[in-house]
JSON list of C-alpha atoms in Angstrom, two decimals:
[
{"chain": "A", "resi": 383, "resn": "MET", "atom": "CA", "xyz": [-15.46, 9.00, -4.01]},
{"chain": "A", "resi": 384, "resn": "GLN", "atom": "CA", "xyz": [-13.42, 11.24, -1.61]},
{"chain": "A", "resi": 385, "resn": "GLN", "atom": "CA", "xyz": [-10.03, 12.71, -3.16]},
{"chain": "A", "resi": 386, "resn": "VAL", "atom": "CA", "xyz": [-7.06, 11.05, -1.94]},
{"chain": "A", "resi": 387, "resn": "GLN", "atom": "CA", "xyz": [-5.22, 13.42, 0.72]},
{"chain": "A", "resi": 388, "resn": "THR", "atom": "CA", "xyz": [-1.29, 13.23, 0.09]},
{"chain": "A", "resi": 389, "resn": "ALA", "atom": "CA", "xyz": [1.63, 14.53, 1.80]},
{"chain": "A", "resi": 390, "resn": "ALA", "atom": "CA", "xyz": [5.00, 13.87, 0.04]},
{"chain": "A", "resi": 391, "resn": "ASP", "atom": "CA", "xyz": [8.66, 14.13, 0.80]},
{"chain": "A", "resi": 392, "resn": "THR", "atom": "CA", "xyz": [10.55, 13.23, -2.64]},
{"chain": "A", "resi": 393, "resn": "THR", "atom": "CA", "xyz": [13.62, 12.62, -0.74]},
{"chain": "A", "resi": 394, "resn": "ALA", "atom": "CA", "xyz": [11.99, 9.68, 1.00]},
{"chain": "A", "resi": 395, "resn": "GLU", "atom": "CA", "xyz": [11.41, 6.27, -0.95]},
{"chain": "A", "resi": 396, "resn": "SER", "atom": "CA", "xyz": [9.14, 4.51, 1.77]},
{"chain": "A", "resi": 397, "resn": "ILE", "atom": "CA", "xyz": [5.55, 5.70, 1.95]},
{"chain": "A", "resi": 398, "resn": "ILE", "atom": "CA", "xyz": [3.09, 5.50, 4.92]},
{"chain": "A", "resi": 399, "resn": "TYR", "atom": "CA", "xyz": [-0.18, 4.77, 3.89]},
{"chain": "A", "resi": 400, "resn": "VAL", "atom": "CA", "xyz": [-3.17, 5.58, 6.30]},
{"chain": "A", "resi": 401, "resn": "VAL", "atom": "CA", "xyz": [-6.89, 3.98, 5.78]},
{"chain": "A", "resi": 402, "resn": "ASP", "atom": "CA", "xyz": [-9.13, 5.32, 8.43]},
{"chain": "A", "resi": 403, "resn": "ASP", "atom": "CA", "xyz": [-12.68, 6.48, 8.21]},
{"chain": "A", "resi": 404, "resn": "ASP", "atom": "CA", "xyz": [-12.30, 9.25, 10.52]},
{"chain": "A", "resi": 405, "resn": "ALA", "atom": "CA", "xyz": [-11.49, 12.38, 8.27]},
{"chain": "A", "resi": 406, "resn": "ALA", "atom": "CA", "xyz": [-10.11, 13.99, 11.54]},
{"chain": "A", "resi": 407, "resn": "MET", "atom": "CA", "xyz": [-7.71, 11.39, 12.26]},
{"chain": "A", "resi": 408, "resn": "ARG", "atom": "CA", "xyz": [-6.57, 11.22, 8.66]},
{"chain": "A", "resi": 409, "resn": "GLU", "atom": "CA", "xyz": [-5.99, 14.91, 8.56]},
{"chain": "A", "resi": 410, "resn": "ALA", "atom": "CA", "xyz": [-3.99, 14.71, 11.89]},
{"chain": "A", "resi": 411, "resn": "LEU", "atom": "CA", "xyz": [-1.91, 11.97, 10.77]},
{"chain": "A", "resi": 412, "resn": "LEU", "atom": "CA", "xyz": [-0.94, 13.53, 7.52]},
{"chain": "A", "resi": 413, "resn": "ASP", "atom": "CA", "xyz": [-0.11, 16.84, 9.07]},
{"chain": "A", "resi": 414, "resn": "LEU", "atom": "CA", "xyz": [1.94, 14.88, 11.55]},
{"chain": "A", "resi": 415, "resn": "PHE", "atom": "CA", "xyz": [4.03, 13.13, 8.60]},
{"chain": "A", "resi": 416, "resn": "THR", "atom": "CA", "xyz": [4.44, 16.38, 6.71]},
{"chain": "A", "resi": 417, "resn": "VAL", "atom": "CA", "xyz": [5.80, 18.36, 9.66]},
{"chain": "A", "resi": 418, "resn": "SER", "atom": "CA", "xyz": [8.15, 15.39, 10.15]},
{"chain": "A", "resi": 419, "resn": "LYS", "atom": "CA", "xyz": [9.11, 15.31, 6.47]},
{"chain": "A", "resi": 420, "resn": "LYS", "atom": "CA", "xyz": [7.64, 11.70, 6.14]},
{"chain": "A", "resi": 421, "resn": "ARG", "atom": "CA", "xyz": [5.85, 10.57, 2.62]},
{"chain": "A", "resi": 422, "resn": "ALA", "atom": "CA", "xyz": [2.32, 9.71, 3.03]},
{"chain": "A", "resi": 423, "resn": "ALA", "atom": "CA", "xyz": [-1.04, 9.20, 1.65]},
{"chain": "A", "resi": 424, "resn": "ALA", "atom": "CA", "xyz": [-4.35, 8.71, 3.23]},
{"chain": "A", "resi": 425, "resn": "PHE", "atom": "CA", "xyz": [-7.58, 6.93, 2.36]},
{"chain": "A", "resi": 426, "resn": "ALA", "atom": "CA", "xyz": [-11.18, 6.92, 3.74]},
{"chain": "A", "resi": 427, "resn": "ASN", "atom": "CA", "xyz": [-11.69, 3.22, 3.12]},
{"chain": "A", "resi": 428, "resn": "GLY", "atom": "CA", "xyz": [-10.31, -0.10, 1.88]},
{"chain": "A", "resi": 429, "resn": "PRO", "atom": "CA", "xyz": [-11.66, -0.03, -1.68]},
{"chain": "A", "resi": 430, "resn": "GLU", "atom": "CA", "xyz": [-10.38, 3.55, -2.27]},
{"chain": "A", "resi": 431, "resn": "PHE", "atom": "CA", "xyz": [-6.88, 2.37, -0.97]},
{"chain": "A", "resi": 432, "resn": "LEU", "atom": "CA", "xyz": [-6.97, -0.76, -3.27]},
{"chain": "A", "resi": 433, "resn": "GLU", "atom": "CA", "xyz": [-8.14, 1.44, -5.96]},
{"chain": "A", "resi": 434, "resn": "LYS", "atom": "CA", "xyz": [-5.48, 4.23, -5.72]},
{"chain": "A", "resi": 435, "resn": "ALA", "atom": "CA", "xyz": [-2.71, 3.12, -3.96]},
{"chain": "A", "resi": 436, "resn": "ASP", "atom": "CA", "xyz": [0.61, 0.95, -4.96]},
{"chain": "A", "resi": 437, "resn": "ILE", "atom": "CA", "xyz": [0.04, -1.95, -2.64]},
{"chain": "A", "resi": 438, "resn": "HIS", "atom": "CA", "xyz": [3.52, -3.26, -3.60]},
{"chain": "A", "resi": 439, "resn": "ALA", "atom": "CA", "xyz": [5.40, -0.03, -2.94]},
{"chain": "A", "resi": 440, "resn": "PRO", "atom": "CA", "xyz": [7.82, 0.04, -0.18]},
{"chain": "A", "resi": 441, "resn": "GLY", "atom": "CA", "xyz": [6.59, 1.47, 3.26]},
{"chain": "A", "resi": 442, "resn": "CYS", "atom": "CA", "xyz": [3.82, 0.47, 5.64]},
{"chain": "A", "resi": 443, "resn": "LEU", "atom": "CA", "xyz": [0.14, 0.73, 6.35]},
{"chain": "A", "resi": 444, "resn": "VAL", "atom": "CA", "xyz": [-1.56, 2.42, 9.31]},
{"chain": "A", "resi": 445, "resn": "LEU", "atom": "CA", "xyz": [-4.94, 0.86, 9.23]},
{"chain": "A", "resi": 446, "resn": "ASP", "atom": "CA", "xyz": [-7.91, 1.45, 11.39]},
{"chain": "A", "resi": 447, "resn": "PHE", "atom": "CA", "xyz": [-9.09, -1.73, 12.81]},
{"chain": "A", "resi": 448, "resn": "ARG", "atom": "CA", "xyz": [-12.84, -0.98, 12.88]},
{"chain": "A", "resi": 449, "resn": "MET", "atom": "CA", "xyz": [-14.15, 0.65, 9.87]},
{"chain": "A", "resi": 450, "resn": "PRO", "atom": "CA", "xyz": [-17.94, 0.77, 8.97]},
{"chain": "A", "resi": 451, "resn": "GLU", "atom": "CA", "xyz": [-17.85, -0.75, 5.45]},
{"chain": "A", "resi": 452, "resn": "GLU", "atom": "CA", "xyz": [-15.02, -3.06, 5.76]},
{"chain": "A", "resi": 453, "resn": "THR", "atom": "CA", "xyz": [-12.91, -4.02, 8.82]},
{"chain": "A", "resi": 454, "resn": "GLY", "atom": "CA", "xyz": [-9.08, -3.65, 8.66]},
{"chain": "A", "resi": 455, "resn": "LEU", "atom": "CA", "xyz": [-8.66, -7.46, 9.01]},
{"chain": "A", "resi": 456, "resn": "GLU", "atom": "CA", "xyz": [-10.79, -7.68, 5.98]},
{"chain": "A", "resi": 457, "resn": "LEU", "atom": "CA", "xyz": [-8.74, -5.28, 4.02]},
{"chain": "A", "resi": 458, "resn": "GLN", "atom": "CA", "xyz": [-5.57, -6.97, 5.30]},
{"chain": "A", "resi": 459, "resn": "GLU", "atom": "CA", "xyz": [-6.63, -10.22, 3.93]},
{"chain": "A", "resi": 460, "resn": "LYS", "atom": "CA", "xyz": [-7.46, -8.70, 0.67]},
{"chain": "A", "resi": 461, "resn": "LEU", "atom": "CA", "xyz": [-3.79, -7.31, 0.52]},
{"chain": "A", "resi": 462, "resn": "SER", "atom": "CA", "xyz": [-2.43, -10.80, 1.13]},
{"chain": "A", "resi": 463, "resn": "GLN", "atom": "CA", "xyz": [-4.52, -12.22, -1.53]},
{"chain": "A", "resi": 464, "resn": "ALA", "atom": "CA", "xyz": [-3.18, -9.82, -3.93]},
{"chain": "A", "resi": 465, "resn": "GLY", "atom": "CA", "xyz": [0.37, -10.82, -3.07]},
{"chain": "A", "resi": 466, "resn": "SER", "atom": "CA", "xyz": [1.04, -7.51, -0.91]},
{"chain": "A", "resi": 467, "resn": "ARG", "atom": "CA", "xyz": [3.35, -7.96, 1.87]},
{"chain": "A", "resi": 468, "resn": "LEU", "atom": "CA", "xyz": [2.85, -4.25, 2.99]},
{"chain": "A", "resi": 469, "resn": "PRO", "atom": "CA", "xyz": [3.51, -4.23, 6.78]},
{"chain": "A", "resi": 470, "resn": "VAL", "atom": "CA", "xyz": [0.37, -3.47, 8.58]},
{"chain": "A", "resi": 471, "resn": "ILE", "atom": "CA", "xyz": [0.00, -1.42, 11.86]},
{"chain": "A", "resi": 472, "resn": "PHE", "atom": "CA", "xyz": [-3.23, -1.37, 13.46]},
{"chain": "A", "resi": 473, "resn": "LEU", "atom": "CA", "xyz": [-5.00, 1.44, 15.01]},
{"chain": "A", "resi": 474, "resn": "THR", "atom": "CA", "xyz": [-8.17, 0.91, 17.42]},
{"chain": "A", "resi": 475, "resn": "ALA", "atom": "CA", "xyz": [-10.11, 2.88, 20.15]},
{"chain": "A", "resi": 476, "resn": "TYR", "atom": "CA", "xyz": [-11.29, -0.67, 21.39]},
{"chain": "A", "resi": 477, "resn": "ALA", "atom": "CA", "xyz": [-8.29, -2.48, 22.49]},
{"chain": "A", "resi": 478, "resn": "ASP", "atom": "CA", "xyz": [-8.89, -5.74, 24.13]},
{"chain": "A", "resi": 479, "resn": "VAL", "atom": "CA", "xyz": [-6.66, -8.98, 24.25]},
{"chain": "A", "resi": 480, "resn": "PRO", "atom": "CA", "xyz": [-8.40, -11.33, 21.63]},
{"chain": "A", "resi": 481, "resn": "THR", "atom": "CA", "xyz": [-8.70, -8.50, 19.29]},
{"chain": "A", "resi": 482, "resn": "SER", "atom": "CA", "xyz": [-4.92, -7.85, 19.54]},
{"chain": "A", "resi": 483, "resn": "VAL", "atom": "CA", "xyz": [-4.03, -11.40, 19.33]},
{"chain": "A", "resi": 484, "resn": "ARG", "atom": "CA", "xyz": [-6.31, -11.75, 16.01]},
{"chain": "A", "resi": 485, "resn": "ALA", "atom": "CA", "xyz": [-4.61, -8.79, 14.40]},
{"chain": "A", "resi": 486, "resn": "MET", "atom": "CA", "xyz": [-0.88, -9.98, 15.29]},
{"chain": "A", "resi": 487, "resn": "LYS", "atom": "CA", "xyz": [-1.79, -13.64, 14.28]},
{"chain": "A", "resi": 488, "resn": "ALA", "atom": "CA", "xyz": [-2.98, -12.18, 10.85]},
{"chain": "A", "resi": 489, "resn": "GLY", "atom": "CA", "xyz": [0.36, -10.85, 10.30]},
{"chain": "A", "resi": 490, "resn": "ALA", "atom": "CA", "xyz": [0.19, -7.18, 11.75]},
{"chain": "A", "resi": 491, "resn": "VAL", "atom": "CA", "xyz": [3.51, -5.86, 12.83]},
{"chain": "A", "resi": 492, "resn": "ASP", "atom": "CA", "xyz": [2.03, -3.58, 15.86]},
{"chain": "A", "resi": 493, "resn": "PHE", "atom": "CA", "xyz": [-1.38, -2.90, 17.30]},
{"chain": "A", "resi": 494, "resn": "ILE", "atom": "CA", "xyz": [-1.74, 0.61, 18.48]},
{"chain": "A", "resi": 495, "resn": "THR", "atom": "CA", "xyz": [-4.66, 1.78, 20.86]},
{"chain": "A", "resi": 496, "resn": "LYS", "atom": "CA", "xyz": [-6.02, 5.38, 20.45]},
{"chain": "A", "resi": 497, "resn": "PRO", "atom": "CA", "xyz": [-5.08, 7.89, 21.79]},
{"chain": "A", "resi": 498, "resn": "PHE", "atom": "CA", "xyz": [-1.46, 6.97, 21.16]},
{"chain": "A", "resi": 499, "resn": "THR", "atom": "CA", "xyz": [1.63, 9.05, 21.51]},
{"chain": "A", "resi": 500, "resn": "GLN", "atom": "CA", "xyz": [3.74, 10.56, 18.74]},
{"chain": "A", "resi": 501, "resn": "GLN", "atom": "CA", "xyz": [6.85, 8.73, 19.69]},
{"chain": "A", "resi": 502, "resn": "GLY", "atom": "CA", "xyz": [4.92, 5.34, 20.08]},
{"chain": "A", "resi": 503, "resn": "LEU", "atom": "CA", "xyz": [3.44, 5.63, 16.63]},
{"chain": "A", "resi": 504, "resn": "PHE", "atom": "CA", "xyz": [6.71, 6.74, 14.92]},
{"chain": "A", "resi": 505, "resn": "ASP", "atom": "CA", "xyz": [8.48, 3.98, 16.75]},
{"chain": "A", "resi": 506, "resn": "ALA", "atom": "CA", "xyz": [6.06, 1.38, 14.99]},
{"chain": "A", "resi": 507, "resn": "ILE", "atom": "CA", "xyz": [6.28, 2.91, 11.71]},
{"chain": "A", "resi": 508, "resn": "ASP", "atom": "CA", "xyz": [10.25, 2.79, 12.01]},
{"chain": "A", "resi": 509, "resn": "ARG", "atom": "CA", "xyz": [9.94, -0.81, 12.86]},
{"chain": "A", "resi": 510, "resn": "ALA", "atom": "CA", "xyz": [7.53, -1.63, 9.92]},
{"chain": "A", "resi": 511, "resn": "ILE", "atom": "CA", "xyz": [9.68, 0.05, 7.54]},
{"chain": "A", "resi": 512, "resn": "ARG", "atom": "CA", "xyz": [12.93, -1.36, 8.62]},
{"chain": "A", "resi": 513, "resn": "LEU", "atom": "CA", "xyz": [11.03, -4.80, 8.40]},
{"chain": "A", "resi": 514, "resn": "ASP", "atom": "CA", "xyz": [9.94, -4.01, 4.83]},
{"chain": "A", "resi": 515, "resn": "ALA", "atom": "CA", "xyz": [13.34, -2.69, 3.93]},
{"chain": "A", "resi": 516, "resn": "SER", "atom": "CA", "xyz": [15.08, -5.87, 5.09]},
{"chain": "A", "resi": 517, "resn": "ARG", "atom": "CA", "xyz": [12.47, -8.33, 3.38]},
{"chain": "A", "resi": 518, "resn": "ARG", "atom": "CA", "xyz": [12.91, -6.47, 0.03]},
{"chain": "A", "resi": 519, "resn": "GLN", "atom": "CA", "xyz": [16.68, -6.60, 0.29]},
{"chain": "A", "resi": 520, "resn": "ALA", "atom": "CA", "xyz": [16.77, -10.36, 1.15]},
{"chain": "A", "resi": 521, "resn": "GLU", "atom": "CA", "xyz": [14.54, -10.98, -2.07]},
{"chain": "A", "resi": 522, "resn": "ALA", "atom": "CA", "xyz": [16.54, -8.71, -4.03]},
{"chain": "A", "resi": 523, "resn": "GLU", "atom": "CA", "xyz": [19.57, -10.94, -3.08]},
{"chain": "A", "resi": 524, "resn": "ARG", "atom": "CA", "xyz": [17.43, -14.11, -3.54]},
{"chain": "A", "resi": 525, "resn": "ASP", "atom": "CA", "xyz": [16.67, -13.04, -7.22]},
{"chain": "A", "resi": 526, "resn": "ARG", "atom": "CA", "xyz": [20.36, -12.17, -7.81]},
{"chain": "A", "resi": 527, "resn": "LEU", "atom": "CA", "xyz": [21.46, -15.72, -6.73]},
{"chain": "A", "resi": 528, "resn": "GLN", "atom": "CA", "xyz": [18.78, -17.27, -8.66]},
{"chain": "A", "resi": 529, "resn": "ALA", "atom": "CA", "xyz": [19.83, -15.49, -11.98]},
{"chain": "A", "resi": 530, "resn": "LEU", "atom": "CA", "xyz": [23.36, -16.71, -11.21]},
{"chain": "A", "resi": 531, "resn": "VAL", "atom": "CA", "xyz": [22.13, -20.44, -10.91]},
{"chain": "A", "resi": 532, "resn": "ASP", "atom": "CA", "xyz": [20.14, -19.98, -14.10]},
{"chain": "A", "resi": 533, "resn": "SER", "atom": "CA", "xyz": [23.17, -18.91, -16.12]},
{"chain": "A", "resi": 534, "resn": "LEU", "atom": "CA", "xyz": [24.49, -22.60, -15.16]},
{"chain": "A", "resi": 535, "resn": "THR", "atom": "CA", "xyz": [24.26, -25.37, -17.71]},
{"chain": "A", "resi": 536, "resn": "PRO", "atom": "CA", "xyz": [22.15, -28.36, -16.49]},
{"chain": "A", "resi": 537, "resn": "ARG", "atom": "CA", "xyz": [25.16, -30.31, -16.17]},
{"chain": "A", "resi": 538, "resn": "GLU", "atom": "CA", "xyz": [26.83, -27.61, -14.19]},
{"chain": "A", "resi": 539, "resn": "GLN", "atom": "CA", "xyz": [23.80, -27.34, -11.91]},
{"chain": "A", "resi": 540, "resn": "GLN", "atom": "CA", "xyz": [24.25, -30.93, -11.31]},
{"chain": "A", "resi": 541, "resn": "VAL", "atom": "CA", "xyz": [27.78, -30.89, -10.53]},
{"chain": "A", "resi": 542, "resn": "MET", "atom": "CA", "xyz": [27.02, -28.02, -8.08]},
{"chain": "A", "resi": 543, "resn": "GLY", "atom": "CA", "xyz": [24.33, -30.07, -6.33]},
{"chain": "A", "resi": 544, "resn": "ALA", "atom": "CA", "xyz": [26.42, -33.01, -5.70]},
{"chain": "A", "resi": 545, "resn": "VAL", "atom": "CA", "xyz": [29.73, -30.84, -4.72]},
{"chain": "A", "resi": 546, "resn": "VAL", "atom": "CA", "xyz": [27.67, -28.73, -2.09]},
{"chain": "A", "resi": 547, "resn": "SER", "atom": "CA", "xyz": [26.10, -31.80, -0.67]},
{"chain": "A", "resi": 548, "resn": "GLY", "atom": "CA", "xyz": [29.76, -32.94, 0.37]},
{"chain": "A", "resi": 549, "resn": "LEU", "atom": "CA", "xyz": [30.77, -35.11, -2.52]},
{"chain": "A", "resi": 550, "resn": "MET", "atom": "CA", "xyz": [34.57, -35.06, -3.81]},
{"chain": "A", "resi": 551, "resn": "ASN", "atom": "CA", "xyz": [35.17, -34.64, -7.48]},
{"chain": "A", "resi": 552, "resn": "LYS", "atom": "CA", "xyz": [35.87, -38.49, -8.08]},
{"chain": "A", "resi": 553, "resn": "GLN", "atom": "CA", "xyz": [32.50, -39.38, -6.14]},
{"chain": "A", "resi": 554, "resn": "VAL", "atom": "CA", "xyz": [30.72, -36.69, -8.45]},
{"chain": "A", "resi": 555, "resn": "ALA", "atom": "CA", "xyz": [32.24, -38.19, -11.46]},
{"chain": "A", "resi": 556, "resn": "GLY", "atom": "CA", "xyz": [31.03, -41.66, -10.48]},
{"chain": "A", "resi": 557, "resn": "GLN", "atom": "CA", "xyz": [27.37, -40.30, -9.70]},
{"chain": "A", "resi": 558, "resn": "LEU", "atom": "CA", "xyz": [27.01, -38.41, -12.79]},
{"chain": "A", "resi": 559, "resn": "GLY", "atom": "CA", "xyz": [29.04, -41.03, -15.17]},
{"chain": "A", "resi": 560, "resn": "ILE", "atom": "CA", "xyz": [31.56, -38.61, -16.38]},
{"chain": "A", "resi": 561, "resn": "SER", "atom": "CA", "xyz": [35.45, -38.12, -15.85]},
{"chain": "A", "resi": 562, "resn": "GLU", "atom": "CA", "xyz": [36.93, -36.47, -13.02]},
{"chain": "A", "resi": 563, "resn": "VAL", "atom": "CA", "xyz": [38.63, -33.98, -15.34]},
{"chain": "A", "resi": 564, "resn": "THR", "atom": "CA", "xyz": [35.25, -33.03, -16.87]},
{"chain": "A", "resi": 565, "resn": "VAL", "atom": "CA", "xyz": [33.75, -32.73, -13.02]},
{"chain": "A", "resi": 566, "resn": "LYS", "atom": "CA", "xyz": [36.88, -30.21, -12.71]},
{"chain": "A", "resi": 567, "resn": "LEU", "atom": "CA", "xyz": [36.19, -28.15, -15.71]},
{"chain": "A", "resi": 568, "resn": "HIS", "atom": "CA", "xyz": [32.44, -27.71, -14.77]},
{"chain": "A", "resi": 569, "resn": "ARG", "atom": "CA", "xyz": [33.07, -27.12, -11.23]},
{"chain": "A", "resi": 570, "resn": "MET", "atom": "CA", "xyz": [35.80, -24.21, -12.34]},
{"chain": "A", "resi": 571, "resn": "SER", "atom": "CA", "xyz": [33.14, -22.84, -14.67]},
{"chain": "A", "resi": 572, "resn": "LEU", "atom": "CA", "xyz": [30.27, -22.90, -12.31]},
{"chain": "A", "resi": 573, "resn": "MET", "atom": "CA", "xyz": [32.13, -21.14, -9.57]},
{"chain": "A", "resi": 574, "resn": "ARG", "atom": "CA", "xyz": [32.94, -18.41, -11.90]},
{"chain": "A", "resi": 575, "resn": "LYS", "atom": "CA", "xyz": [29.43, -18.13, -13.08]},
{"chain": "A", "resi": 576, "resn": "MET", "atom": "CA", "xyz": [28.27, -18.39, -9.30]},
{"chain": "A", "resi": 577, "resn": "GLN", "atom": "CA", "xyz": [30.87, -15.68, -8.36]},
{"chain": "A", "resi": 578, "resn": "SER", "atom": "CA", "xyz": [32.34, -17.86, -5.66]},
{"chain": "A", "resi": 579, "resn": "ARG", "atom": "CA", "xyz": [35.94, -18.04, -4.93]},
{"chain": "A", "resi": 580, "resn": "SER", "atom": "CA", "xyz": [35.52, -20.80, -2.10]},
{"chain": "A", "resi": 581, "resn": "LEU", "atom": "CA", "xyz": [33.25, -23.81, -1.83]},
{"chain": "A", "resi": 582, "resn": "ALA", "atom": "CA", "xyz": [32.10, -22.33, 1.55]},
{"chain": "A", "resi": 583, "resn": "ASP", "atom": "CA", "xyz": [30.85, -19.17, -0.20]},
{"chain": "A", "resi": 584, "resn": "LEU", "atom": "CA", "xyz": [28.93, -21.43, -2.79]},
{"chain": "A", "resi": 585, "resn": "VAL", "atom": "CA", "xyz": [27.40, -23.49, -0.26]},
{"chain": "A", "resi": 586, "resn": "ARG", "atom": "CA", "xyz": [26.24, -20.29, 1.69]},
{"chain": "A", "resi": 587, "resn": "LYS", "atom": "CA", "xyz": [24.45, -19.17, -1.72]},
{"chain": "A", "resi": 588, "resn": "VAL", "atom": "CA", "xyz": [22.97, -22.27, -2.19]},
{"chain": "A", "resi": 589, "resn": "GLU", "atom": "CA", "xyz": [21.62, -22.62, 1.28]},
{"chain": "A", "resi": 590, "resn": "HIS", "atom": "CA", "xyz": [20.38, -19.18, 1.14]},
{"chain": "A", "resi": 591, "resn": "LEU", "atom": "CA", "xyz": [18.32, -19.88, -1.92]},
{"chain": "A", "resi": 592, "resn": "ARG", "atom": "CA", "xyz": [16.90, -23.01, -0.54]},
{"chain": "A", "resi": 593, "resn": "HIS", "atom": "CA", "xyz": [16.06, -21.01, 2.71]},
{"chain": "A", "resi": 594, "resn": "ARG", "atom": "CA", "xyz": [14.19, -18.52, 1.12]},
{"chain": "A", "resi": 595, "resn": "ALA", "atom": "CA", "xyz": [12.31, -21.11, -1.07]},
{"chain": "A", "resi": 596, "resn": "ALA", "atom": "CA", "xyz": [11.26, -22.79, 1.98]},
{"chain": "A", "resi": 597, "resn": "VAL", "atom": "CA", "xyz": [9.68, -19.53, 3.80]}
]
């Protein structure tokens, strides 16, 4: 198996992965990224990439659409099955509308035809990395909010669900079969645990969790 080619910039967290069976293309891209002080690693094929790369790392994947052993779409499918959400930018020398549509439907963030301009490639990479960073930030916020919810007692979760649905304390008490004073105590406690100073903020957090769960 061919040794992995690497160009690293330790000041950047995101990494640009390149998978292309054309050695000249791999070397040219690594040289380009090195000069631009971008962190990158290149692989000759899908199996090598899957074996040696961190497919859950922040960054993006620049992927040759047509390769002899395994197509880019097949590799993308394997990444999806492995739970990787690494943004993919396809490169191809044989562009056509059906191929482009197929790639984008499979989840690619861009589809670039060879030969391409340096600026065009960098623009696509910047978009992909921003997309990845935004997704990771949203997931981190979801995890943070879920941890707050998990800190609530079962009764506090019941009270929170009723409150964010628009029920008044008296209505919550009647629904749960507890006193209004008890509802108020639970409400004060859950607001503190959820780090919310207003009902509007609490509703926003709960809706954020529901939205992310539905995605």
